[in-house]
């Protein structure tokens, strides 16, 4: 939390010596913080330091990388689901990468709240950085939904019926495309792209509802495990789609603000 708030040096102190398990936990946590290392250790104090120079960071590029990662995660998790394959380990590892990228954006946004110099070094406006922060937060949620879908696929006792698999894959592709387009709209300030992303979102949600209706109609022919796995996957896709809609709205708000507010 201290790292996310933007502190460069963090000291963990206690009256009694740190245990080996606690030191191991600290090192594991630090590995998930971009540009951060354990600087020094003693019996009662561990010092952690953020070493990445802000001027060398591109928030825009970080969001682009996060966009690519989460969109591919969503598609790959869906492929694993329709194949009833256990890809949880790989999906979770990549989702942790998404968490690290989102954490980095959050860190710089937090620092910008108390330091104008942070904005100057990042070469972005406060409103731009806020839009990137909100976008990264929603992309983190999309990555979480990919993990949820991978879990459903691993727990399923059987793959979905062929027709259902085709429908789920098509819907997931639509959701991924909506999320991708919405993020592009934020990065480019393109209201037309934001509208296209909203239309893709609406089409994907319609597809999710259609599969849900067919699930209820065919419930007698599905095992309980298969029905639960499909329901969980559809809920995850719905949540991911809603993130895409939210990001498209961010793009529209940002574009309106840029066009109508000077200074």
Short mmCIF file of C-alpha atoms in Angstrom, two decimals:
data_model
loop_
_atom_site.label_atom_id
_atom_site.label_comp_id
_atom_site.label_asym_id
_atom_site.label_seq_id
_atom_site.Cartn_x
_atom_site.Cartn_y
_atom_site.Cartn_z
CA UNK A 1 0.00 0.00 0.00
CA UNK A 2 2.83 2.38 0.82
CA UNK A 3 4.38 1.64 -2.56
CA UNK A 4 1.07 2.27 -4.30
CA UNK A 5 0.79 5.62 -2.52
CA UNK A 6 4.05 6.63 -4.16
CA UNK A 7 6.65 6.45 -1.39
CA UNK A 8 10.17 5.88 -2.69
CA UNK A 9 11.64 4.45 0.52
CA UNK A 10 9.72 2.10 2.81
CA UNK A 11 11.12 0.86 6.11
CA UNK A 12 9.59 -2.11 7.87
CA UNK A 13 10.48 -2.05 11.55
CA UNK A 14 9.68 -4.17 14.57
CA UNK A 15 10.91 -4.69 18.12
CA UNK A 16 11.67 -8.38 17.67
CA UNK A 17 13.83 -9.78 14.85
CA UNK A 18 12.07 -10.63 11.58
CA UNK A 19 11.55 -14.36 11.11
CA UNK A 20 12.81 -16.17 8.02
CA UNK A 21 9.21 -16.59 6.87
CA UNK A 22 8.59 -12.85 7.19
CA UNK A 23 11.74 -12.02 5.22
CA UNK A 24 10.68 -14.44 2.52
CA UNK A 25 7.24 -12.81 2.40
CA UNK A 26 8.80 -9.36 2.03
CA UNK A 27 11.01 -10.48 -0.84
CA UNK A 28 8.05 -12.13 -2.57
CA UNK A 29 6.00 -8.95 -2.26
CA UNK A 30 8.84 -6.78 -3.55
CA UNK A 31 9.24 -8.98 -6.64
CA UNK A 32 5.72 -7.95 -7.64
CA UNK A 33 6.54 -4.23 -7.43
CA UNK A 34 7.99 -2.84 -10.66
CA UNK A 35 11.36 -1.13 -10.21
CA UNK A 36 11.60 -1.91 -6.49
CA UNK A 37 14.26 -3.80 -4.51
CA UNK A 38 15.19 -4.65 -0.95
CA UNK A 39 17.93 -2.12 -0.19
CA UNK A 40 19.11 -3.35 3.20
CA UNK A 41 18.19 -5.75 5.99
CA UNK A 42 18.94 -6.02 9.69
CA UNK A 43 17.39 -8.02 12.50
CA UNK A 44 14.70 -5.43 13.19
CA UNK A 45 14.50 -3.35 9.98
CA UNK A 46 14.06 -3.99 6.26
CA UNK A 47 14.45 -1.07 3.85
CA UNK A 48 12.77 -1.18 0.45
CA UNK A 49 13.57 1.33 -2.25
CA UNK A 50 11.89 2.23 -5.54
CA UNK A 51 14.73 2.70 -8.04
CA UNK A 52 12.91 3.41 -11.30
CA UNK A 53 13.41 6.96 -12.61
CA UNK A 54 10.02 8.55 -13.32
CA UNK A 55 11.39 10.34 -16.38
CA UNK A 56 12.09 6.95 -17.97
CA UNK A 57 8.48 5.78 -17.54
CA UNK A 58 5.87 5.99 -20.30
CA UNK A 59 2.41 5.68 -18.75
CA UNK A 60 0.84 5.56 -22.20
CA UNK A 61 3.05 2.64 -23.22
CA UNK A 62 2.32 0.89 -19.94
CA UNK A 63 -1.41 1.09 -20.67
CA UNK A 64 -0.82 -0.20 -24.21
CA UNK A 65 1.05 -3.21 -22.82
CA UNK A 66 -1.68 -3.76 -20.24
CA UNK A 67 -4.29 -3.56 -22.98
CA UNK A 68 -2.54 -6.22 -25.06
CA UNK A 69 -2.01 -8.48 -22.05
CA UNK A 70 -5.56 -8.39 -20.73
CA UNK A 71 -7.20 -8.79 -24.14
CA UNK A 72 -5.05 -11.82 -24.95
CA UNK A 73 -5.70 -13.21 -21.46
CA UNK A 74 -9.45 -13.01 -21.99
CA UNK A 75 -9.25 -14.82 -25.32
CA UNK A 76 -6.84 -17.49 -24.09
CA UNK A 77 -8.88 -18.17 -20.95
CA UNK A 78 -11.99 -18.64 -23.08
CA UNK A 79 -10.14 -21.07 -25.35
CA UNK A 80 -9.17 -23.04 -22.25
CA UNK A 81 -12.77 -23.02 -21.04
CA UNK A 82 -14.29 -24.36 -24.25
CA UNK A 83 -11.62 -27.09 -24.29
CA UNK A 84 -12.15 -27.85 -20.57
CA UNK A 85 -8.38 -27.48 -20.22
CA UNK A 86 -6.51 -26.58 -17.05
CA UNK A 87 -4.57 -23.42 -17.93
CA UNK A 88 -4.98 -21.81 -14.52
CA UNK A 89 -1.29 -21.61 -13.71
CA UNK A 90 -0.33 -19.86 -16.95
CA UNK A 91 -3.32 -17.52 -16.84
CA UNK A 92 -2.67 -16.57 -13.21
CA UNK A 93 1.00 -15.86 -13.89
CA UNK A 94 0.09 -13.49 -16.71
CA UNK A 95 -2.66 -11.92 -14.60
CA UNK A 96 -0.01 -11.11 -11.99
CA UNK A 97 1.91 -9.29 -14.71
CA UNK A 98 -1.23 -7.27 -15.37
CA UNK A 99 -1.47 -6.49 -11.65
CA UNK A 100 2.12 -5.23 -11.62
CA UNK A 101 1.49 -2.94 -14.59
CA UNK A 102 -1.72 -1.60 -13.09
CA UNK A 103 0.04 -1.05 -9.76
CA UNK A 104 2.71 1.01 -11.48
CA UNK A 105 0.11 3.29 -13.08
CA UNK A 106 -1.65 3.62 -9.71
CA UNK A 107 1.64 4.53 -8.04
CA UNK A 108 2.38 7.37 -10.45
CA UNK A 109 -1.20 8.62 -10.24
CA UNK A 110 -0.98 8.70 -6.43
CA UNK A 111 2.32 10.62 -6.58
CA UNK A 112 0.79 13.14 -8.98
CA UNK A 113 -1.82 14.07 -6.38
CA UNK A 114 0.86 15.63 -4.19
CA UNK A 115 3.56 16.50 -6.72
CA UNK A 116 3.22 18.59 -9.85
CA UNK A 117 6.77 17.51 -10.69
CA UNK A 118 5.49 13.97 -11.21
CA UNK A 119 3.26 15.15 -14.06
CA UNK A 120 6.13 17.11 -15.59
CA UNK A 121 8.44 14.09 -15.48
CA UNK A 122 5.77 11.82 -16.97
CA UNK A 123 4.92 14.50 -19.56
CA UNK A 124 1.16 14.07 -19.13
CA UNK A 125 -1.63 16.30 -17.88
CA UNK A 126 -3.48 15.52 -14.67
CA UNK A 127 -6.67 14.67 -16.57
CA UNK A 128 -4.77 12.35 -18.92
CA UNK A 129 -3.13 10.54 -16.04
CA UNK A 130 -6.48 10.17 -14.28
CA UNK A 131 -7.95 8.61 -17.43
CA UNK A 132 -4.98 6.21 -17.67
CA UNK A 133 -5.38 5.30 -14.00
CA UNK A 134 -9.10 4.55 -14.38
CA UNK A 135 -8.40 2.55 -17.54
CA UNK A 136 -5.65 0.51 -15.87
CA UNK A 137 -7.96 -0.22 -12.93
CA UNK A 138 -10.65 -1.62 -15.28
CA UNK A 139 -8.07 -3.63 -17.23
CA UNK A 140 -6.94 -5.21 -13.97
CA UNK A 141 -10.54 -6.29 -13.44
CA UNK A 142 -10.65 -7.79 -16.94
CA UNK A 143 -7.55 -9.82 -16.11
CA UNK A 144 -9.27 -11.02 -12.93
CA UNK A 145 -12.23 -12.18 -15.01
CA UNK A 146 -9.87 -14.12 -17.28
CA UNK A 147 -8.61 -15.97 -14.20
CA UNK A 148 -12.20 -16.69 -13.22
CA UNK A 149 -12.92 -18.13 -16.68
CA UNK A 150 -9.78 -20.27 -16.55
CA UNK A 151 -10.89 -21.58 -13.16
CA UNK A 152 -14.29 -22.49 -14.60
CA UNK A 153 -12.67 -24.36 -17.48
CA UNK A 154 -10.39 -26.31 -15.17
CA UNK A 155 -13.26 -27.30 -12.89
CA UNK A 156 -15.64 -28.29 -15.68
CA UNK A 157 -16.21 -32.04 -15.89
CA UNK A 158 -16.76 -31.82 -19.64
CA UNK A 159 -16.36 -29.26 -22.41
CA UNK A 160 -19.46 -27.35 -23.53
CA UNK A 161 -21.46 -28.63 -26.49
CA UNK A 162 -19.94 -27.70 -29.84
CA UNK A 163 -22.59 -25.08 -30.64
CA UNK A 164 -22.28 -23.50 -27.21
CA UNK A 165 -18.48 -23.44 -27.53
CA UNK A 166 -18.74 -21.54 -30.81
CA UNK A 167 -21.17 -19.05 -29.27
CA UNK A 168 -19.05 -18.50 -26.15
CA UNK A 169 -15.89 -18.01 -28.22
CA UNK A 170 -17.66 -15.48 -30.44
CA UNK A 171 -19.00 -13.55 -27.46
CA UNK A 172 -15.60 -13.54 -25.75
CA UNK A 173 -13.99 -12.24 -28.92
CA UNK A 174 -16.60 -9.49 -29.03
CA UNK A 175 -15.92 -8.54 -25.42
CA UNK A 176 -12.17 -8.54 -26.01
CA UNK A 177 -12.63 -6.38 -29.10
CA UNK A 178 -14.83 -3.94 -27.17
CA UNK A 179 -12.24 -3.63 -24.39
CA UNK A 180 -9.42 -3.22 -26.88
CA UNK A 181 -11.27 -0.53 -28.83
CA UNK A 182 -12.25 1.35 -25.68
CA UNK A 183 -8.65 1.52 -24.48
CA UNK A 184 -7.51 2.67 -27.92
CA UNK A 185 -10.14 5.42 -27.73
CA UNK A 186 -8.69 6.59 -24.40
CA UNK A 187 -5.13 6.58 -25.72
CA UNK A 188 -6.03 8.39 -28.94
CA UNK A 189 -8.82 10.64 -27.66
CA UNK A 190 -11.06 9.24 -30.41
CA UNK A 191 -14.80 9.59 -29.75
CA UNK A 192 -15.65 7.63 -32.90
CA UNK A 193 -13.61 4.69 -31.59
CA UNK A 194 -15.38 5.02 -28.25
CA UNK A 195 -18.76 4.77 -29.98
CA UNK A 196 -17.61 1.70 -31.89
CA UNK A 197 -16.47 0.12 -28.63
CA UNK A 198 -19.88 0.81 -27.09
CA UNK A 199 -21.62 -0.87 -30.03
CA UNK A 200 -19.33 -3.90 -29.68
CA UNK A 201 -20.13 -3.99 -25.97
CA UNK A 202 -23.88 -3.94 -26.66
CA UNK A 203 -23.58 -6.74 -29.23
CA UNK A 204 -21.50 -8.85 -26.86
CA UNK A 205 -23.98 -8.38 -24.01
CA UNK A 206 -26.82 -9.42 -26.33
CA UNK A 207 -24.80 -12.54 -27.16
CA UNK A 208 -24.27 -13.31 -23.47
CA UNK A 209 -28.00 -13.01 -22.81
CA UNK A 210 -28.78 -15.29 -25.74
CA UNK A 211 -26.47 -17.99 -24.37
CA UNK A 212 -28.03 -17.59 -20.92
CA UNK A 213 -31.49 -18.12 -22.37
CA UNK A 214 -30.37 -21.23 -24.23
CA UNK A 215 -28.73 -22.47 -21.04
CA UNK A 216 -32.04 -22.31 -19.22
CA UNK A 217 -33.82 -23.99 -22.12
CA UNK A 218 -31.28 -26.83 -22.23
CA UNK A 219 -30.65 -27.09 -18.50
CA UNK A 220 -32.08 -30.60 -18.30
CA UNK A 221 -29.44 -31.87 -20.74
CA UNK A 222 -26.48 -30.37 -18.83
CA UNK A 223 -24.74 -31.75 -15.80
CA UNK A 224 -24.69 -29.51 -12.73
CA UNK A 225 -20.95 -28.97 -13.08
CA UNK A 226 -21.22 -27.96 -16.74
CA UNK A 227 -24.09 -25.56 -16.02
CA UNK A 228 -22.22 -23.92 -13.14
CA UNK A 229 -19.02 -23.55 -15.20
CA UNK A 230 -20.91 -21.97 -18.10
CA UNK A 231 -22.82 -19.63 -15.78
CA UNK A 232 -19.59 -18.49 -14.11
CA UNK A 233 -17.95 -17.88 -17.47
CA UNK A 234 -20.86 -15.83 -18.76
CA UNK A 235 -20.84 -13.74 -15.57
CA UNK A 236 -17.11 -13.12 -15.98
CA UNK A 237 -17.59 -12.11 -19.61
CA UNK A 238 -20.40 -9.76 -18.57
CA UNK A 239 -18.14 -8.12 -15.99
CA UNK A 240 -15.33 -7.77 -18.53
CA UNK A 241 -17.76 -6.26 -21.04
CA UNK A 242 -18.94 -3.74 -18.44
CA UNK A 243 -15.30 -2.73 -17.92
CA UNK A 244 -15.05 -2.10 -21.65
CA UNK A 245 -18.15 0.08 -21.52
CA UNK A 246 -16.73 2.03 -18.59
CA UNK A 247 -13.45 2.63 -20.41
CA UNK A 248 -15.34 3.78 -23.52
CA UNK A 249 -17.14 6.29 -21.31
CA UNK A 250 -13.78 7.46 -19.95
CA UNK A 251 -12.64 8.09 -23.53
CA UNK A 252 -15.78 10.06 -24.32
CA UNK A 253 -15.53 12.19 -21.15
CA UNK A 254 -11.86 12.87 -21.76
CA UNK A 255 -12.48 13.91 -25.36
CA UNK A 256 -15.34 16.22 -24.34
CA UNK A 257 -13.23 17.81 -21.61
CA UNK A 258 -10.29 18.32 -23.97
CA UNK A 259 -12.49 19.92 -26.62
CA UNK A 260 -14.30 22.27 -24.25
CA UNK A 261 -11.91 23.18 -21.45
CA UNK A 262 -8.91 25.39 -22.09
CA UNK A 263 -5.92 25.99 -19.89
#
